[in-house]
Short mmCIF file of N, CA and C in Angstrom, two decimals:
data_model
loop_
_atom_site.label_atom_id
_atom_site.label_comp_id
_atom_site.label_asym_id
_atom_site.label_seq_id
_atom_site.Cartn_x
_atom_site.Cartn_y
_atom_site.Cartn_z
N UNK T 1 3.11 75.46 8.09
CA UNK T 1 2.77 73.74 8.12
C UNK T 1 2.69 72.97 9.28
N UNK T 2 1.49 72.45 9.40
CA UNK T 2 1.51 71.49 10.82
C UNK T 2 2.16 70.33 10.37
N UNK T 3 1.84 69.37 11.35
CA UNK T 3 2.21 68.18 11.72
C UNK T 3 1.42 67.55 11.00
N UNK T 4 1.08 67.31 10.23
CA UNK T 4 -0.26 66.27 9.71
C UNK T 4 0.15 66.70 7.67
N UNK T 5 0.95 68.12 7.96
CA UNK T 5 0.99 68.79 6.47
C UNK T 5 0.74 70.25 6.52
N UNK T 6 0.31 70.56 5.44
CA UNK T 6 -0.24 71.89 4.89
C UNK T 6 -1.65 72.34 4.72
N UNK T 7 -2.11 70.88 5.27
CA UNK T 7 -3.80 71.09 5.17
C UNK T 7 -4.06 71.16 6.81
N UNK T 8 -5.02 71.92 6.80
CA UNK T 8 -6.08 72.00 8.10
C UNK T 8 -6.42 70.48 8.28
N UNK T 9 -6.49 70.59 9.87
CA UNK T 9 -7.51 69.37 10.37
C UNK T 9 -8.45 69.41 10.43
N UNK T 10 -9.53 68.13 9.80
CA UNK T 10 -10.99 68.27 10.06
C UNK T 10 -11.69 68.67 11.15
N UNK T 11 -12.25 69.08 11.03
CA UNK T 11 -13.31 69.66 11.89
C UNK T 11 -13.59 68.50 12.54
N UNK T 12 -14.32 68.56 13.77
CA UNK T 12 -14.07 67.35 15.39
C UNK T 12 -15.53 68.07 14.93
N UNK T 13 -16.45 66.97 14.67
CA UNK T 13 -18.56 67.82 15.18
C UNK T 13 -18.62 66.23 15.92
N UNK T 14 -19.26 66.85 17.14
CA UNK T 14 -20.62 66.22 18.18
C UNK T 14 -21.30 65.37 17.19
N UNK T 15 -21.53 64.12 17.58
CA UNK T 15 -22.55 63.13 17.31
C UNK T 15 -23.86 63.11 18.04
N UNK T 16 -24.73 64.09 17.94
CA UNK T 16 -25.64 64.27 19.41
C UNK T 16 -26.71 62.83 19.52
N UNK T 17 -26.38 62.30 18.04
CA UNK T 17 -27.60 60.44 17.84
C UNK T 17 -26.82 59.47 18.71
N UNK T 18 -25.60 59.44 18.32
CA UNK T 18 -24.12 58.24 19.22
C UNK T 18 -24.66 58.75 20.50
N UNK T 19 -24.25 59.84 21.00
CA UNK T 19 -24.44 60.45 22.56
C UNK T 19 -25.43 60.57 23.36
N UNK T 20 -26.46 60.11 22.57
CA UNK T 20 -28.44 59.57 22.99
C UNK T 20 -28.28 58.76 22.97
N UNK T 21 -27.47 57.74 21.86
CA UNK T 21 -27.45 56.22 22.11
C UNK T 21 -26.82 55.97 23.78
N UNK T 22 -25.52 56.12 23.55
CA UNK T 22 -24.69 55.75 25.00
C UNK T 22 -25.74 56.17 26.27
N UNK T 23 -25.90 57.69 26.06
CA UNK T 23 -26.71 57.63 27.09
C UNK T 23 -27.87 57.06 27.96
N UNK T 24 -28.83 56.41 26.87
CA UNK T 24 -30.24 55.87 26.93
C UNK T 24 -29.12 54.50 28.20
N UNK T 25 -28.48 53.79 26.78
CA UNK T 25 -27.91 52.23 27.35
C UNK T 25 -27.47 52.37 29.01
N UNK T 26 -26.12 54.09 29.09
CA UNK T 26 -26.36 54.50 30.42
C UNK T 26 -27.32 54.05 31.33
N UNK T 27 -28.60 55.12 30.91
CA UNK T 27 -29.61 55.03 31.69
C UNK T 27 -30.33 53.59 32.23
N UNK T 28 -30.03 52.61 31.60
CA UNK T 28 -30.82 51.19 31.31
C UNK T 28 -29.89 50.48 31.88
N UNK T 29 -28.45 50.57 32.26
CA UNK T 29 -27.34 50.49 33.23
C UNK T 29 -28.19 50.20 34.27
N UNK T 30 -28.23 51.28 34.84
CA UNK T 30 -28.26 52.17 36.15
C UNK T 30 -30.47 51.76 36.84
N UNK T 31 -30.78 51.40 35.63
CA UNK T 31 -31.81 50.93 35.89
C UNK T 31 -32.08 49.71 36.18
N UNK T 32 -31.55 48.44 36.46
CA UNK T 32 -31.80 47.09 36.35
C UNK T 32 -29.76 46.90 37.13
N UNK T 33 -30.61 46.56 38.67
CA UNK T 33 -29.22 45.87 39.04
C UNK T 33 -29.19 44.41 38.49
N UNK T 34 -29.46 43.63 37.72
CA UNK T 34 -28.83 42.75 37.11
C UNK T 34 -27.77 43.24 36.64
N UNK T 35 -28.08 44.37 35.70
CA UNK T 35 -27.00 44.24 34.60
C UNK T 35 -25.92 45.12 35.34
N UNK T 36 -25.73 45.09 36.20
CA UNK T 36 -24.84 45.80 37.56
C UNK T 36 -24.07 44.68 38.24
N UNK T 37 -24.92 44.01 38.45
CA UNK T 37 -24.16 43.81 39.47
C UNK T 37 -24.91 41.79 39.37
N UNK T 38 -25.40 41.23 38.60
CA UNK T 38 -25.94 39.63 38.32
C UNK T 38 -24.33 39.20 37.98
N UNK T 39 -25.11 37.35 37.82
CA UNK T 39 -24.50 36.97 37.75
C UNK T 39 -24.20 36.37 36.23
N UNK T 40 -23.44 36.18 35.75
CA UNK T 40 -23.47 36.10 34.08
C UNK T 40 -23.27 35.01 33.68
N UNK T 41 -24.11 34.78 32.32
CA UNK T 41 -24.41 33.22 31.69
C UNK T 41 -24.54 33.55 30.03
N UNK T 42 -23.56 32.55 29.69
CA UNK T 42 -24.01 33.18 28.46
C UNK T 42 -25.16 31.92 27.55
N UNK T 43 -25.47 32.63 27.07
CA UNK T 43 -27.21 31.85 25.79
C UNK T 43 -26.43 31.08 24.69
N UNK T 44 -26.45 32.11 23.63
CA UNK T 44 -26.40 32.11 22.37
C UNK T 44 -24.54 32.56 21.96
N UNK T 45 -23.39 31.55 21.14
CA UNK T 45 -22.43 32.31 21.04
C UNK T 45 -22.68 31.76 19.35
N UNK T 46 -23.09 32.05 18.50
CA UNK T 46 -23.18 31.28 16.93
C UNK T 46 -22.20 32.61 16.41
N UNK T 47 -21.24 32.14 15.91
CA UNK T 47 -20.26 32.12 15.17
C UNK T 47 -20.53 32.51 14.02
N UNK T 48 -21.45 32.00 13.62
CA UNK T 48 -22.23 31.93 11.75
C UNK T 48 -22.71 32.77 11.23
N UNK T 49 -24.35 32.98 12.38
CA UNK T 49 -24.46 34.39 12.64
C UNK T 49 -24.19 35.35 13.09
N UNK T 50 -23.21 35.43 13.78
CA UNK T 50 -22.78 36.98 14.20
C UNK T 50 -23.61 36.91 15.42
N UNK T 51 -24.54 36.20 16.62
CA UNK T 51 -24.92 36.38 17.37
C UNK T 51 -25.15 35.85 18.72
N UNK T 52 -24.95 36.39 19.47
CA UNK T 52 -24.51 36.14 21.36
C UNK T 52 -25.57 37.21 21.74
N UNK T 53 -25.53 35.89 23.20
CA UNK T 53 -26.93 36.62 24.03
C UNK T 53 -26.02 36.06 24.82
N UNK T 54 -26.19 36.81 26.36
CA UNK T 54 -26.23 36.66 27.41
C UNK T 54 -26.90 37.01 28.18
N UNK T 55 -27.05 36.15 29.60
CA UNK T 55 -27.95 36.93 30.52
C UNK T 55 -27.55 37.38 32.40
N UNK T 56 -28.15 38.05 32.61
CA UNK T 56 -27.74 38.83 33.71
C UNK T 56 -28.56 38.38 34.81
N UNK T 57 -28.62 37.71 36.11
CA UNK T 57 -29.40 37.66 36.85
C UNK T 57 -29.46 38.25 38.19
N UNK T 58 -29.96 39.18 38.96
CA UNK T 58 -29.89 39.54 40.82
C UNK T 58 -30.91 39.38 41.42
N UNK T 59 -31.25 38.62 42.18
CA UNK T 59 -32.40 38.40 43.17
C UNK T 59 -33.67 38.86 42.21
N UNK T 60 -33.68 37.03 41.82
CA UNK T 60 -35.25 36.49 40.43
C UNK T 60 -35.02 37.49 39.84
N UNK T 61 -34.40 38.81 39.59
CA UNK T 61 -34.33 39.24 37.90
C UNK T 61 -33.40 38.98 36.97
N UNK T 62 -34.02 38.38 35.42
CA UNK T 62 -33.14 38.21 34.44
C UNK T 62 -33.19 39.25 33.86
N UNK T 63 -32.50 39.46 33.26
CA UNK T 63 -32.24 40.62 32.28
C UNK T 63 -31.34 40.22 30.98
N UNK T 64 -31.35 39.94 29.56
CA UNK T 64 -31.18 39.18 28.32
C UNK T 64 -30.23 40.59 27.31
N UNK T 65 -29.31 39.75 26.78
CA UNK T 65 -29.08 41.20 26.41
C UNK T 65 -28.75 40.02 24.74
N UNK T 66 -28.94 40.40 24.05
CA UNK T 66 -28.78 39.83 22.25
C UNK T 66 -28.04 41.00 21.26
N UNK T 67 -26.72 40.23 21.26
CA UNK T 67 -26.10 41.24 19.93
C UNK T 67 -26.25 40.63 18.60
N UNK T 68 -26.64 41.82 17.73
CA UNK T 68 -26.29 41.07 16.29
C UNK T 68 -25.06 41.30 15.67
N UNK T 69 -23.99 41.13 15.41
CA UNK T 69 -22.67 41.87 15.06
C UNK T 69 -22.76 41.48 13.66
N UNK T 70 -23.91 41.18 12.97
CA UNK T 70 -23.87 40.18 11.64
C UNK T 70 -24.78 41.22 10.61
N UNK T 71 -24.42 41.77 9.00
CA UNK T 71 -24.83 42.24 8.25
C UNK T 71 -26.89 41.71 7.86
N UNK T 72 -26.93 40.23 8.47
CA UNK T 72 -28.76 40.19 8.31
C UNK T 72 -29.84 40.37 10.06
N UNK T 73 -31.08 40.70 9.85
CA UNK T 73 -31.30 40.30 10.87
C UNK T 73 -30.95 38.84 11.48
N UNK T 74 -31.21 38.75 12.79
CA UNK T 74 -31.12 37.62 13.22
C UNK T 74 -32.50 37.14 14.09
N UNK T 75 -32.80 35.73 13.98
CA UNK T 75 -34.16 35.80 15.49
C UNK T 75 -33.14 34.69 16.77
N UNK T 76 -32.78 34.97 18.04
CA UNK T 76 -32.32 34.27 19.22
C UNK T 76 -33.85 33.83 19.63
N UNK T 77 -33.73 32.90 19.90
CA UNK T 77 -34.23 32.01 20.98
C UNK T 77 -33.69 31.72 22.31
N UNK T 78 -34.44 32.27 23.02
CA UNK T 78 -33.70 31.61 24.09
C UNK T 78 -34.99 31.17 25.42
N UNK T 79 -34.32 29.87 25.90
CA UNK T 79 -35.05 29.73 27.11
C UNK T 79 -35.65 30.84 28.18
N UNK T 80 -36.38 30.77 28.84
CA UNK T 80 -36.66 31.17 29.29
C UNK T 80 -37.69 31.13 30.85
N UNK T 81 -37.83 31.28 32.01
CA UNK T 81 -39.15 31.13 33.07
C UNK T 81 -39.99 32.31 32.28
N UNK T 82 -39.92 33.65 32.96
CA UNK T 82 -40.98 34.07 32.76
C UNK T 82 -41.99 34.67 31.25
N UNK T 83 -42.99 34.91 31.43
CA UNK T 83 -43.89 35.19 30.35
C UNK T 83 -43.76 35.97 29.26
N UNK T 84 -43.92 37.24 30.06
CA UNK T 84 -43.93 38.80 29.52
C UNK T 84 -42.35 39.78 29.23
N UNK T 85 -41.79 39.97 28.54
CA UNK T 85 -40.56 40.62 28.54
C UNK T 85 -40.90 41.63 27.46
N UNK T 86 -39.74 42.70 27.86
CA UNK T 86 -39.78 43.20 26.78
C UNK T 86 -38.68 44.50 26.66
N UNK T 87 -38.56 44.87 25.34
CA UNK T 87 -36.73 45.32 24.61
C UNK T 87 -36.83 46.58 25.30
N UNK T 88 -36.05 47.16 26.46
CA UNK T 88 -35.53 47.96 27.10
C UNK T 88 -35.11 49.12 26.36
N UNK T 89 -34.43 48.54 25.11
CA UNK T 89 -34.08 50.21 23.93
C UNK T 89 -35.61 50.54 23.22
N UNK T 90 -36.00 49.81 22.75
CA UNK T 90 -36.81 49.97 21.98
C UNK T 90 -38.82 50.38 22.53
N UNK T 91 -38.61 49.35 23.53
CA UNK T 91 -40.11 49.68 23.90
C UNK T 91 -41.18 48.01 23.43
N UNK T 92 -40.57 47.06 22.76
CA UNK T 92 -40.99 46.50 21.78
C UNK T 92 -41.49 45.17 23.31
N UNK T 93 -42.39 44.43 23.30
CA UNK T 93 -42.97 43.37 23.83
C UNK T 93 -43.27 41.94 23.72
N UNK T 94 -42.50 41.26 23.96
CA UNK T 94 -42.57 39.63 23.70
C UNK T 94 -43.75 38.18 24.70
N UNK T 95 -43.64 37.77 23.71
CA UNK T 95 -44.57 36.43 24.62
C UNK T 95 -43.82 35.68 24.39
N UNK T 96 -43.34 34.81 25.47
CA UNK T 96 -42.73 33.83 26.09
C UNK T 96 -43.58 33.13 25.05
N UNK T 97 -43.48 31.50 24.52
CA UNK T 97 -44.00 30.54 23.79
C UNK T 97 -43.32 29.07 23.87
N UNK T 98 -43.94 28.43 24.98
CA UNK T 98 -43.12 27.03 25.46
C UNK T 98 -42.01 27.00 26.05
N UNK T 99 -41.75 28.15 26.91
CA UNK T 99 -40.64 28.07 27.98
C UNK T 99 -38.92 29.04 26.96
N UNK T 100 -39.86 29.71 25.93
CA UNK T 100 -38.36 30.19 25.14
C UNK T 100 -39.32 32.02 24.89
N UNK T 101 -38.28 32.20 24.44
CA UNK T 101 -38.46 34.12 24.07
C UNK T 101 -37.37 34.05 22.92
N UNK T 102 -38.77 34.51 21.20
CA UNK T 102 -37.78 34.44 20.57
C UNK T 102 -37.61 36.28 20.15
N UNK T 103 -36.67 36.87 19.40
CA UNK T 103 -36.50 37.80 19.14
C UNK T 103 -35.52 38.35 18.43
N UNK T 104 -35.66 39.19 17.28
CA UNK T 104 -35.79 39.36 16.18
C UNK T 104 -34.84 40.16 16.23
N UNK T 105 -33.36 40.26 16.10
CA UNK T 105 -32.72 41.83 15.87
C UNK T 105 -31.99 42.11 14.92
N UNK T 106 -32.07 43.22 14.49
CA UNK T 106 -31.11 43.48 13.67
C UNK T 106 -30.06 44.13 13.17
N UNK T 107 -29.12 44.36 11.63
CA UNK T 107 -28.51 44.05 11.85
C UNK T 107 -27.45 44.62 12.15
N UNK T 108 -26.31 44.59 13.34
CA UNK T 108 -25.22 45.31 13.55
C UNK T 108 -26.27 46.10 14.85
N UNK T 109 -27.18 45.31 15.66
CA UNK T 109 -27.74 46.49 16.92
C UNK T 109 -27.63 45.35 17.44
N UNK T 110 -29.01 45.04 18.86
CA UNK T 110 -29.29 44.76 20.06
C UNK T 110 -30.48 44.65 20.46
N UNK T 111 -30.76 43.67 21.14
CA UNK T 111 -31.86 43.82 22.31
C UNK T 111 -31.35 44.24 23.97
N UNK T 112 -32.47 44.45 24.35
CA UNK T 112 -32.12 44.21 26.40
C UNK T 112 -33.71 43.88 27.05
N UNK T 113 -33.70 42.49 27.01
CA UNK T 113 -34.78 42.48 27.34
C UNK T 113 -35.18 41.73 29.28
N UNK T 114 -36.03 42.80 29.66
CA UNK T 114 -36.11 41.90 31.23
C UNK T 114 -37.75 42.20 30.76
N UNK T 115 -37.95 41.02 31.95
CA UNK T 115 -39.41 40.54 32.69
C UNK T 115 -40.58 41.84 32.28
N UNK T 116 -41.75 41.65 32.55
CA UNK T 116 -42.43 42.77 33.15
C UNK T 116 -43.52 42.27 33.65
#
């Protein structure tokens, strides 16, 4: 008998998908000085929608991070000065309209936007 009783402990398996996801996030952070050194500014903090967004700015470059902790897709509208953006997580390209970028984020997911 072990400390948890007569049963053998559950086998621990390696989650390759999760590993690759974190690897991608680390690579994005390393490739964007604004995410490492930039000034931090909250853009959206909406408890009802469970939506949070912030910007990091460094040497005339801004990176936007949008997080949806809810169970439904949410659309964030963030005022920006650049016109063309791309999501570093999935490659989606967005065009700002009337000085704002609109991005729809799936449930329990996020977006990392950088100008191009």
